[in-house]
PDB file of N, CA, C and O in Angstrom:
ATOM      1  N   UNK K 702      -6.558  -6.133 -25.951  1.00 49.00           N
ATOM      2  CA  UNK K 702      -5.293  -5.370 -25.610  1.00 49.00           C
ATOM      3  C   UNK K 702      -4.371  -6.435 -24.938  1.00 49.00           C
ATOM      4  O   UNK K 702      -4.694  -7.152 -24.105  1.00 49.00           O
ATOM      5  N   UNK K 703      -3.127  -6.400 -25.400  1.00 55.00           N
ATOM      6  CA  UNK K 703      -2.133  -7.351 -24.853  1.00 55.00           C
ATOM      7  C   UNK K 703      -1.840  -6.999 -23.401  1.00 55.00           C
ATOM      8  O   UNK K 703      -1.943  -5.871 -22.979  1.00 55.00           O
ATOM      9  N   UNK K 704      -1.475  -8.005 -22.725  1.00 56.00           N
ATOM     10  CA  UNK K 704      -1.276  -7.824 -21.216  1.00 56.00           C
ATOM     11  C   UNK K 704      -0.178  -6.734 -20.911  1.00 56.00           C
ATOM     12  O   UNK K 704      -0.369  -5.933 -20.090  1.00 56.00           O
ATOM     13  N   UNK K 705       0.876  -6.645 -21.744  1.00 57.00           N
ATOM     14  CA  UNK K 705       1.929  -5.674 -21.409  1.00 57.00           C
ATOM     15  C   UNK K 705       1.500  -4.249 -21.812  1.00 57.00           C
ATOM     16  O   UNK K 705       2.140  -3.385 -21.431  1.00 57.00           O
ATOM     17  N   UNK K 706       0.362  -4.161 -22.561  1.00 59.00           N
ATOM     18  CA  UNK K 706      -0.079  -2.814 -22.970  1.00 59.00           C
ATOM     19  C   UNK K 706      -1.019  -2.185 -21.966  1.00 59.00           C
ATOM     20  O   UNK K 706      -1.428  -1.051 -22.198  1.00 59.00           O
ATOM     21  N   UNK K 707      -1.509  -2.990 -20.988  1.00 67.00           N
ATOM     22  CA  UNK K 707      -2.451  -2.430 -20.057  1.00 67.00           C
ATOM     23  C   UNK K 707      -1.810  -1.288 -19.233  1.00 67.00           C
ATOM     24  O   UNK K 707      -0.688  -1.287 -18.910  1.00 67.00           O
ATOM     25  N   UNK K 708      -2.736  -0.345 -18.791  1.00 80.00           N
ATOM     26  CA  UNK K 708      -2.328   0.754 -17.996  1.00 80.00           C
ATOM     27  C   UNK K 708      -2.132   0.168 -16.526  1.00 80.00           C
ATOM     28  O   UNK K 708      -2.902  -0.697 -16.096  1.00 80.00           O
ATOM     29  N   UNK K 709      -1.210   0.839 -15.796  1.00 88.00           N
ATOM     30  CA  UNK K 709      -1.045   0.541 -14.386  1.00 88.00           C
ATOM     31  C   UNK K 709      -1.552   1.676 -13.600  1.00 88.00           C
ATOM     32  O   UNK K 709      -1.418   2.827 -13.886  1.00 88.00           O
ATOM     33  N   UNK K 710      -2.335   1.282 -12.557  1.00 93.00           N
ATOM     34  CA  UNK K 710      -2.943   2.282 -11.621  1.00 93.00           C
ATOM     35  C   UNK K 710      -2.081   2.392 -10.395  1.00 93.00           C
ATOM     36  O   UNK K 710      -1.577   1.352  -9.871  1.00 93.00           O
ATOM     37  N   UNK K 711      -1.890   3.582  -9.901  1.00 95.00           N
ATOM     38  CA  UNK K 711      -1.226   3.784  -8.514  1.00 95.00           C
ATOM     39  C   UNK K 711      -2.204   4.333  -7.515  1.00 95.00           C
ATOM     40  O   UNK K 711      -2.815   5.324  -7.808  1.00 95.00           O
ATOM     41  N   UNK K 712      -2.357   3.632  -6.425  1.00 95.00           N
ATOM     42  CA  UNK K 712      -3.195   4.063  -5.350  1.00 95.00           C
ATOM     43  C   UNK K 712      -2.252   4.668  -4.241  1.00 95.00           C
ATOM     44  O   UNK K 712      -1.442   3.892  -3.728  1.00 95.00           O
ATOM     45  N   UNK K 713      -2.404   5.922  -3.976  1.00 96.00           N
ATOM     46  CA  UNK K 713      -1.607   6.563  -2.948  1.00 96.00           C
ATOM     47  C   UNK K 713      -2.369   6.751  -1.711  1.00 96.00           C
ATOM     48  O   UNK K 713      -3.541   7.226  -1.723  1.00 96.00           O
ATOM     49  N   UNK K 714      -1.839   6.195  -0.592  1.00 96.00           N
ATOM     50  CA  UNK K 714      -2.525   6.136   0.656  1.00 96.00           C
ATOM     51  C   UNK K 714      -1.706   6.896   1.794  1.00 96.00           C
ATOM     52  O   UNK K 714      -0.599   6.343   2.130  1.00 96.00           O
ATOM     53  N   UNK K 715      -2.183   8.027   2.248  1.00 96.00           N
ATOM     54  CA  UNK K 715      -1.424   8.586   3.362  1.00 96.00           C
ATOM     55  C   UNK K 715      -1.817   7.947   4.634  1.00 96.00           C
ATOM     56  O   UNK K 715      -2.941   7.601   4.952  1.00 96.00           O
ATOM     57  N   UNK K 716      -0.806   7.705   5.520  1.00 96.00           N
ATOM     58  CA  UNK K 716      -1.084   7.024   6.819  1.00 96.00           C
ATOM     59  C   UNK K 716      -0.390   7.719   7.995  1.00 96.00           C
ATOM     60  O   UNK K 716       0.675   8.333   7.761  1.00 96.00           O
ATOM     61  N   UNK K 717      -1.036   7.617   9.097  1.00 95.00           N
ATOM     62  CA  UNK K 717      -0.439   7.989  10.345  1.00 95.00           C
ATOM     63  C   UNK K 717      -1.138   7.132  11.419  1.00 95.00           C
ATOM     64  O   UNK K 717      -2.322   7.220  11.616  1.00 95.00           O
ATOM     65  N   UNK K 718      -0.406   6.266  12.115  1.00 96.00           N
ATOM     66  CA  UNK K 718      -0.953   5.466  13.184  1.00 96.00           C
ATOM     67  C   UNK K 718      -2.037   4.558  12.627  1.00 96.00           C
ATOM     68  O   UNK K 718      -3.176   4.537  13.172  1.00 96.00           O
ATOM     69  N   UNK K 719      -1.764   3.776  11.513  1.00 97.00           N
ATOM     70  CA  UNK K 719      -2.726   2.917  10.986  1.00 97.00           C
ATOM     71  C   UNK K 719      -2.358   1.488  11.061  1.00 97.00           C
ATOM     72  O   UNK K 719      -2.839   0.654  10.274  1.00 97.00           O
ATOM     73  N   UNK K 720      -1.542   1.180  12.073  1.00 97.00           N
ATOM     74  CA  UNK K 720      -1.031  -0.238  12.206  1.00 97.00           C
ATOM     75  C   UNK K 720      -2.213  -1.201  12.209  1.00 97.00           C
ATOM     76  O   UNK K 720      -2.153  -2.280  11.660  1.00 97.00           O
ATOM     77  N   UNK K 721      -3.275  -0.931  12.916  1.00 96.00           N
ATOM     78  CA  UNK K 721      -4.344  -1.788  13.184  1.00 96.00           C
ATOM     79  C   UNK K 721      -5.252  -1.900  11.876  1.00 96.00           C
ATOM     80  O   UNK K 721      -6.129  -2.853  11.827  1.00 96.00           O
ATOM     81  N   UNK K 722      -5.227  -0.947  10.964  1.00 97.00           N
ATOM     82  CA  UNK K 722      -6.106  -0.885   9.815  1.00 97.00           C
ATOM     83  C   UNK K 722      -5.413  -1.266   8.461  1.00 97.00           C
ATOM     84  O   UNK K 722      -6.183  -1.714   7.524  1.00 97.00           O
ATOM     85  N   UNK K 723      -4.160  -1.064   8.338  1.00 97.00           N
ATOM     86  CA  UNK K 723      -3.531  -1.068   6.986  1.00 97.00           C
ATOM     87  C   UNK K 723      -3.528  -2.495   6.313  1.00 97.00           C
ATOM     88  O   UNK K 723      -3.724  -2.629   5.207  1.00 97.00           O
ATOM     89  N   UNK K 724      -3.421  -3.522   7.190  1.00 97.00           N
ATOM     90  CA  UNK K 724      -3.419  -4.854   6.649  1.00 97.00           C
ATOM     91  C   UNK K 724      -4.802  -5.238   5.974  1.00 97.00           C
ATOM     92  O   UNK K 724      -4.821  -5.718   4.918  1.00 97.00           O
ATOM     93  N   UNK K 725      -5.805  -4.930   6.635  1.00 97.00           N
ATOM     94  CA  UNK K 725      -7.255  -5.098   6.118  1.00 97.00           C
ATOM     95  C   UNK K 725      -7.380  -4.261   4.864  1.00 97.00           C
ATOM     96  O   UNK K 725      -7.989  -4.758   3.897  1.00 97.00           O
ATOM     97  N   UNK K 726      -6.958  -2.970   4.955  1.00 96.00           N
ATOM     98  CA  UNK K 726      -7.113  -2.173   3.714  1.00 96.00           C
ATOM     99  C   UNK K 726      -6.453  -2.786   2.527  1.00 96.00           C
ATOM    100  O   UNK K 726      -7.009  -2.890   1.505  1.00 96.00           O
ATOM    101  N   UNK K 727      -5.202  -3.202   2.712  1.00 95.00           N
ATOM    102  CA  UNK K 727      -4.446  -3.753   1.556  1.00 95.00           C
ATOM    103  C   UNK K 727      -5.105  -5.065   0.989  1.00 95.00           C
ATOM    104  O   UNK K 727      -5.324  -5.261  -0.050  1.00 95.00           O
ATOM    105  N   UNK K 728      -5.505  -5.898   1.987  1.00 95.00           N
ATOM    106  CA  UNK K 728      -6.223  -7.109   1.641  1.00 95.00           C
ATOM    107  C   UNK K 728      -7.460  -6.868   0.830  1.00 95.00           C
ATOM    108  O   UNK K 728      -7.714  -7.493  -0.167  1.00 95.00           O
ATOM    109  N   UNK K 729      -8.272  -5.925   1.304  1.00 96.00           N
ATOM    110  CA  UNK K 729      -9.510  -5.642   0.597  1.00 96.00           C
ATOM    111  C   UNK K 729      -9.317  -5.076  -0.822  1.00 96.00           C
ATOM    112  O   UNK K 729     -10.044  -5.362  -1.716  1.00 96.00           O
ATOM    113  N   UNK K 730      -8.302  -4.227  -0.973  1.00 95.00           N
ATOM    114  CA  UNK K 730      -7.964  -3.766  -2.274  1.00 95.00           C
ATOM    115  C   UNK K 730      -7.539  -4.877  -3.235  1.00 95.00           C
ATOM    116  O   UNK K 730      -8.039  -5.051  -4.319  1.00 95.00           O
ATOM    117  N   UNK K 731      -6.690  -5.722  -2.764  1.00 92.00           N
ATOM    118  CA  UNK K 731      -6.209  -6.878  -3.541  1.00 92.00           C
ATOM    119  C   UNK K 731      -7.414  -7.835  -3.834  1.00 92.00           C
ATOM    120  O   UNK K 731      -7.550  -8.318  -4.973  1.00 92.00           O
ATOM    121  N   UNK K 732      -8.353  -8.034  -2.915  1.00 95.00           N
ATOM    122  CA  UNK K 732      -9.444  -8.906  -3.115  1.00 95.00           C
ATOM    123  C   UNK K 732     -10.454  -8.415  -4.125  1.00 95.00           C
ATOM    124  O   UNK K 732     -10.934  -9.096  -4.986  1.00 95.00           O
ATOM    125  N   UNK K 733     -10.700  -7.096  -4.089  1.00 94.00           N
ATOM    126  CA  UNK K 733     -11.705  -6.479  -4.966  1.00 94.00           C
ATOM    127  C   UNK K 733     -11.255  -5.961  -6.322  1.00 94.00           C
ATOM    128  O   UNK K 733     -12.022  -5.594  -7.095  1.00 94.00           O
ATOM    129  N   UNK K 734      -9.961  -5.915  -6.469  1.00 91.00           N
ATOM    130  CA  UNK K 734      -9.380  -5.529  -7.806  1.00 91.00           C
ATOM    131  C   UNK K 734      -8.442  -6.651  -8.314  1.00 91.00           C
ATOM    132  O   UNK K 734      -7.285  -6.338  -8.746  1.00 91.00           O
ATOM    133  N   UNK K 735      -8.894  -7.868  -8.517  1.00 89.00           N
ATOM    134  CA  UNK K 735      -8.118  -8.904  -8.889  1.00 89.00           C
ATOM    135  C   UNK K 735      -7.493  -8.758 -10.309  1.00 89.00           C
ATOM    136  O   UNK K 735      -6.404  -9.269 -10.652  1.00 89.00           O
ATOM    137  N   UNK K 736      -8.229  -8.144 -11.111  1.00 90.00           N
ATOM    138  CA  UNK K 736      -7.804  -7.995 -12.579  1.00 90.00           C
ATOM    139  C   UNK K 736      -7.215  -6.694 -12.952  1.00 90.00           C
ATOM    140  O   UNK K 736      -7.093  -6.374 -14.122  1.00 90.00           O
ATOM    141  N   UNK K 737      -6.951  -5.873 -11.941  1.00 91.00           N
ATOM    142  CA  UNK K 737      -6.367  -4.519 -12.216  1.00 91.00           C
ATOM    143  C   UNK K 737      -4.859  -4.506 -11.901  1.00 91.00           C
ATOM    144  O   UNK K 737      -4.422  -5.080 -10.828  1.00 91.00           O
ATOM    145  N   UNK K 738      -4.062  -3.984 -12.754  1.00 93.00           N
ATOM    146  CA  UNK K 738      -2.677  -3.887 -12.525  1.00 93.00           C
ATOM    147  C   UNK K 738      -2.438  -2.607 -11.783  1.00 93.00           C
ATOM    148  O   UNK K 738      -2.605  -1.594 -12.306  1.00 93.00           O
ATOM    149  N   UNK K 739      -2.027  -2.775 -10.543  1.00 93.00           N
ATOM    150  CA  UNK K 739      -1.861  -1.600  -9.664  1.00 93.00           C
ATOM    151  C   UNK K 739      -0.716  -1.801  -8.637  1.00 93.00           C
ATOM    152  O   UNK K 739      -0.305  -2.877  -8.389  1.00 93.00           O
ATOM    153  N   UNK K 740      -0.369  -0.641  -8.080  1.00 95.00           N
ATOM    154  CA  UNK K 740       0.543  -0.592  -6.979  1.00 95.00           C
ATOM    155  C   UNK K 740      -0.127   0.234  -5.866  1.00 95.00           C
ATOM    156  O   UNK K 740      -0.873   1.136  -6.207  1.00 95.00           O
ATOM    157  N   UNK K 741       0.226  -0.087  -4.682  1.00 96.00           N
ATOM    158  CA  UNK K 741      -0.212   0.745  -3.501  1.00 96.00           C
ATOM    159  C   UNK K 741       0.982   1.475  -2.984  1.00 96.00           C
ATOM    160  O   UNK K 741       1.930   0.844  -2.532  1.00 96.00           O
ATOM    161  N   UNK K 742       0.983   2.793  -2.985  1.00 97.00           N
ATOM    162  CA  UNK K 742       1.983   3.577  -2.449  1.00 97.00           C
ATOM    163  C   UNK K 742       1.526   4.172  -1.099  1.00 97.00           C
ATOM    164  O   UNK K 742       0.539   4.986  -1.078  1.00 97.00           O
ATOM    165  N   UNK K 743       2.136   3.738  -0.053  1.00 97.00           N
ATOM    166  CA  UNK K 743       1.814   4.162   1.300  1.00 97.00           C
ATOM    167  C   UNK K 743       2.768   5.219   1.728  1.00 97.00           C
ATOM    168  O   UNK K 743       3.974   4.972   1.819  1.00 97.00           O
ATOM    169  N   UNK K 744       2.326   6.406   1.948  1.00 97.00           N
ATOM    170  CA  UNK K 744       3.116   7.481   2.463  1.00 97.00           C
ATOM    171  C   UNK K 744       2.828   7.635   3.953  1.00 97.00           C
ATOM    172  O   UNK K 744       1.729   8.159   4.303  1.00 97.00           O
ATOM    173  N   UNK K 745       3.767   7.256   4.744  1.00 96.00           N
ATOM    174  CA  UNK K 745       3.522   7.276   6.143  1.00 96.00           C
ATOM    175  C   UNK K 745       4.370   8.452   6.820  1.00 96.00           C
ATOM    176  O   UNK K 745       5.407   8.659   6.573  1.00 96.00           O
ATOM    177  N   UNK K 746       3.647   9.182   7.661  1.00 94.00           N
ATOM    178  CA  UNK K 746       4.121  10.382   8.284  1.00 94.00           C
ATOM    179  C   UNK K 746       4.815  10.097   9.701  1.00 94.00           C
ATOM    180  O   UNK K 746       4.442  10.727  10.638  1.00 94.00           O
ATOM    181  N   UNK K 747       5.665   9.165   9.714  1.00 94.00           N
ATOM    182  CA  UNK K 747       6.409   8.862  10.919  1.00 94.00           C
ATOM    183  C   UNK K 747       5.593   8.278  12.029  1.00 94.00           C
ATOM    184  O   UNK K 747       5.739   8.673  13.163  1.00 94.00           O
ATOM    185  N   UNK K 748       4.704   7.379  11.682  1.00 95.00           N
ATOM    186  CA  UNK K 748       3.819   6.828  12.704  1.00 95.00           C
ATOM    187  C   UNK K 748       4.635   6.146  13.799  1.00 95.00           C
ATOM    188  O   UNK K 748       5.533   5.261  13.576  1.00 95.00           O
ATOM    189  N   UNK K 749       4.392   6.466  15.027  1.00 96.00           N
ATOM    190  CA  UNK K 749       5.081   5.823  16.110  1.00 96.00           C
ATOM    191  C   UNK K 749       4.387   4.500  16.622  1.00 96.00           C
ATOM    192  O   UNK K 749       5.039   3.809  17.453  1.00 96.00           O
ATOM    193  N   UNK K 750       3.303   4.094  15.981  1.00 97.00           N
ATOM    194  CA  UNK K 750       2.633   2.882  16.333  1.00 97.00           C
ATOM    195  C   UNK K 750       3.113   1.553  15.692  1.00 97.00           C
ATOM    196  O   UNK K 750       2.542   0.499  15.956  1.00 97.00           O
ATOM    197  N   UNK K 751       4.056   1.660  14.762  1.00 96.00           N
ATOM    198  CA  UNK K 751       4.501   0.481  14.054  1.00 96.00           C
ATOM    199  C   UNK K 751       3.890   0.288  12.705  1.00 96.00           C
ATOM    200  O   UNK K 751       3.990  -0.766  12.081  1.00 96.00           O
ATOM    201  N   UNK K 752       3.228   1.253  12.177  1.00 96.00           N
ATOM    202  CA  UNK K 752       2.635   1.192  10.802  1.00 96.00           C
ATOM    203  C   UNK K 752       3.671   0.897   9.754  1.00 96.00           C
ATOM    204  O   UNK K 752       3.519  -0.030   8.869  1.00 96.00           O
ATOM    205  N   UNK K 753       4.859   1.406   9.802  1.00 96.00           N
ATOM    206  CA  UNK K 753       5.873   1.112   8.848  1.00 96.00           C
ATOM    207  C   UNK K 753       6.355  -0.320   8.968  1.00 96.00           C
ATOM    208  O   UNK K 753       6.670  -0.953   7.889  1.00 96.00           O
ATOM    209  N   UNK K 754       6.433  -0.886  10.114  1.00 96.00           N
ATOM    210  CA  UNK K 754       6.822  -2.295  10.315  1.00 96.00           C
ATOM    211  C   UNK K 754       5.819  -3.246   9.630  1.00 96.00           C
ATOM    212  O   UNK K 754       6.144  -4.247   8.984  1.00 96.00           O
ATOM    213  N   UNK K 755       4.582  -2.927   9.876  1.00 97.00           N
ATOM    214  CA  UNK K 755       3.457  -3.745   9.256  1.00 97.00           C
ATOM    215  C   UNK K 755       3.583  -3.627   7.716  1.00 97.00           C
ATOM    216  O   UNK K 755       3.445  -4.665   6.991  1.00 97.00           O
ATOM    217  N   UNK K 756       3.848  -2.459   7.179  1.00 96.00           N
ATOM    218  CA  UNK K 756       3.943  -2.208   5.822  1.00 96.00           C
ATOM    219  C   UNK K 756       5.142  -3.103   5.186  1.00 96.00           C
ATOM    220  O   UNK K 756       5.017  -3.677   4.147  1.00 96.00           O
ATOM    221  N   UNK K 757       6.250  -3.145   5.953  1.00 96.00           N
ATOM    222  CA  UNK K 757       7.362  -3.977   5.505  1.00 96.00           C
ATOM    223  C   UNK K 757       7.078  -5.456   5.464  1.00 96.00           C
ATOM    224  O   UNK K 757       7.379  -6.229   4.532  1.00 96.00           O
ATOM    225  N   UNK K 758       6.198  -5.893   6.422  1.00 97.00           N
ATOM    226  CA  UNK K 758       5.691  -7.211   6.398  1.00 97.00           C
ATOM    227  C   UNK K 758       4.846  -7.505   5.180  1.00 97.00           C
ATOM    228  O   UNK K 758       4.871  -8.567   4.544  1.00 97.00           O
ATOM    229  N   UNK K 759       4.008  -6.537   4.857  1.00 97.00           N
ATOM    230  CA  UNK K 759       3.071  -6.670   3.756  1.00 97.00           C
ATOM    231  C   UNK K 759       3.844  -6.728   2.433  1.00 97.00           C
ATOM    232  O   UNK K 759       3.537  -7.399   1.442  1.00 97.00           O
ATOM    233  N   UNK K 760       4.941  -5.945   2.387  1.00 97.00           N
ATOM    234  CA  UNK K 760       5.807  -6.026   1.221  1.00 97.00           C
ATOM    235  C   UNK K 760       6.433  -7.493   1.080  1.00 97.00           C
ATOM    236  O   UNK K 760       6.550  -7.869  -0.099  1.00 97.00           O
ATOM    237  N   UNK K 761       6.765  -8.027   2.126  1.00 97.00           N
ATOM    238  CA  UNK K 761       7.319  -9.399   2.072  1.00 97.00           C
ATOM    239  C   UNK K 761       6.232 -10.409   1.588  1.00 97.00           C
ATOM    240  O   UNK K 761       6.552 -11.376   0.902  1.00 97.00           O
ATOM    241  N   UNK K 762       4.940 -10.200   1.865  1.00 95.00           N
ATOM    242  CA  UNK K 762       3.930 -11.074   1.437  1.00 95.00           C
ATOM    243  C   UNK K 762       3.515 -10.806  -0.023  1.00 95.00           C
ATOM    244  O   UNK K 762       3.404 -11.710  -0.810  1.00 95.00           O
ATOM    245  N   UNK K 763       3.296  -9.539  -0.375  1.00 94.00           N
ATOM    246  CA  UNK K 763       2.681  -9.160  -1.667  1.00 94.00           C
ATOM    247  C   UNK K 763       3.777  -8.667  -2.688  1.00 94.00           C
ATOM    248  O   UNK K 763       3.440  -8.549  -3.790  1.00 94.00           O
ATOM    249  N   UNK K 764       4.949  -8.378  -2.236  1.00 95.00           N
ATOM    250  CA  UNK K 764       6.025  -7.894  -3.055  1.00 95.00           C
ATOM    251  C   UNK K 764       6.260  -6.372  -3.003  1.00 95.00           C
ATOM    252  O   UNK K 764       5.315  -5.632  -2.901  1.00 95.00           O
ATOM    253  N   UNK K 765       7.436  -6.054  -3.014  1.00 95.00           N
ATOM    254  CA  UNK K 765       7.924  -4.628  -2.979  1.00 95.00           C
ATOM    255  C   UNK K 765       7.565  -3.860  -4.268  1.00 95.00           C
ATOM    256  O   UNK K 765       7.534  -2.665  -4.210  1.00 95.00           O
ATOM    257  N   UNK K 766       7.236  -4.551  -5.358  1.00 93.00           N
ATOM    258  CA  UNK K 766       6.785  -3.978  -6.609  1.00 93.00           C
ATOM    259  C   UNK K 766       5.257  -3.615  -6.532  1.00 93.00           C
ATOM    260  O   UNK K 766       4.781  -2.767  -7.245  1.00 93.00           O
ATOM    261  N   UNK K 767       4.520  -4.261  -5.618  1.00 94.00           N
ATOM    262  CA  UNK K 767       3.051  -4.000  -5.491  1.00 94.00           C
ATOM    263  C   UNK K 767       2.780  -3.085  -4.289  1.00 94.00           C
ATOM    264  O   UNK K 767       1.900  -2.286  -4.351  1.00 94.00           O
ATOM    265  N   UNK K 768       3.562  -3.218  -3.248  1.00 95.00           N
ATOM    266  CA  UNK K 768       3.351  -2.404  -2.074  1.00 95.00           C
ATOM    267  C   UNK K 768       4.641  -1.539  -1.925  1.00 95.00           C
ATOM    268  O   UNK K 768       5.718  -2.076  -1.602  1.00 95.00           O
ATOM    269  N   UNK K 769       4.475  -0.258  -2.050  1.00 97.00           N
ATOM    270  CA  UNK K 769       5.600   0.646  -1.915  1.00 97.00           C
ATOM    271  C   UNK K 769       5.430   1.494  -0.649  1.00 97.00           C
ATOM    272  O   UNK K 769       4.402   2.065  -0.446  1.00 97.00           O
ATOM    273  N   UNK K 770       6.420   1.626   0.108  1.00 96.00           N
ATOM    274  CA  UNK K 770       6.430   2.373   1.397  1.00 96.00           C
ATOM    275  C   UNK K 770       7.301   3.618   1.198  1.00 96.00           C
ATOM    276  O   UNK K 770       8.455   3.449   0.819  1.00 96.00           O
ATOM    277  N   UNK K 771       6.693   4.705   1.362  1.00 96.00           N
ATOM    278  CA  UNK K 771       7.414   6.020   1.308  1.00 96.00           C
ATOM    279  C   UNK K 771       7.368   6.587   2.668  1.00 96.00           C
ATOM    280  O   UNK K 771       6.323   7.245   3.024  1.00 96.00           O
ATOM    281  N   UNK K 772       8.238   6.346   3.611  1.00 92.00           N
ATOM    282  CA  UNK K 772       8.268   6.821   4.917  1.00 92.00           C
ATOM    283  C   UNK K 772       8.842   8.233   4.999  1.00 92.00           C
ATOM    284  O   UNK K 772       9.888   8.502   4.407  1.00 92.00           O
ATOM    285  N   UNK K 773       8.130   9.027   5.746  1.00 86.00           N
ATOM    286  CA  UNK K 773       8.588  10.377   6.037  1.00 86.00           C
ATOM    287  C   UNK K 773       8.937  10.453   7.476  1.00 86.00           C
ATOM    288  O   UNK K 773       8.322   9.739   8.275  1.00 86.00           O
ATOM    289  N   UNK K 774       9.811  11.303   7.879  1.00 79.00           N
ATOM    290  CA  UNK K 774      10.252  11.453   9.341  1.00 79.00           C
ATOM    291  C   UNK K 774       9.059  11.982  10.137  1.00 79.00           C
ATOM    292  O   UNK K 774       9.103  11.728  11.432  1.00 79.00           O
ATOM    293  N   UNK K 775       8.114  12.731   9.622  1.00 65.00           N
ATOM    294  CA  UNK K 775       6.993  13.261  10.389  1.00 65.00           C
ATOM    295  C   UNK K 775       6.086  14.062   9.538  1.00 65.00           C
ATOM    296  O   UNK K 775       6.389  14.290   8.304  1.00 65.00           O
ATOM    297  N   UNK K 776       5.072  14.555  10.147  1.00 65.00           N
ATOM    298  CA  UNK K 776       4.022  15.385   9.409  1.00 65.00           C
ATOM    299  C   UNK K 776       4.554  16.710   9.070  1.00 65.00           C
ATOM    300  O   UNK K 776       5.455  17.240   9.747  1.00 65.00           O
ATOM    301  N   UNK K 777       4.052  17.326   8.068  1.00 62.00           N
ATOM    302  CA  UNK K 777       4.422  18.695   7.636  1.00 62.00           C
ATOM    303  C   UNK K 777       3.644  19.750   8.352  1.00 62.00           C
ATOM    304  O   UNK K 777       4.011  20.926   8.215  1.00 62.00           O
ATOM    305  N   UNK K 778       2.664  19.390   9.178  1.00 63.00           N
ATOM    306  CA  UNK K 778       1.921  20.419   9.942  1.00 63.00           C
ATOM    307  C   UNK K 778       2.761  21.028  10.998  1.00 63.00           C
ATOM    308  O   UNK K 778       3.424  20.552  11.739  1.00 63.00           O
TER     309      UNK K 778
END
């Protein structure tokens, strides 16, 4: 199968106050899926701990096409 014909996988990750965990999570996904074409969509529910700032840093390292941040103002509960 030609490279451009491969399917792309989207991993959707809900977060709230995951500043201390999200970098390791992203690193492990990238490490263990080196041959998979995927994007990580992080849906953050307005974390006050800086999760969104860490995600923006990760976008700078891995690219905004690979790491997508969908920030919400807060939880729906």
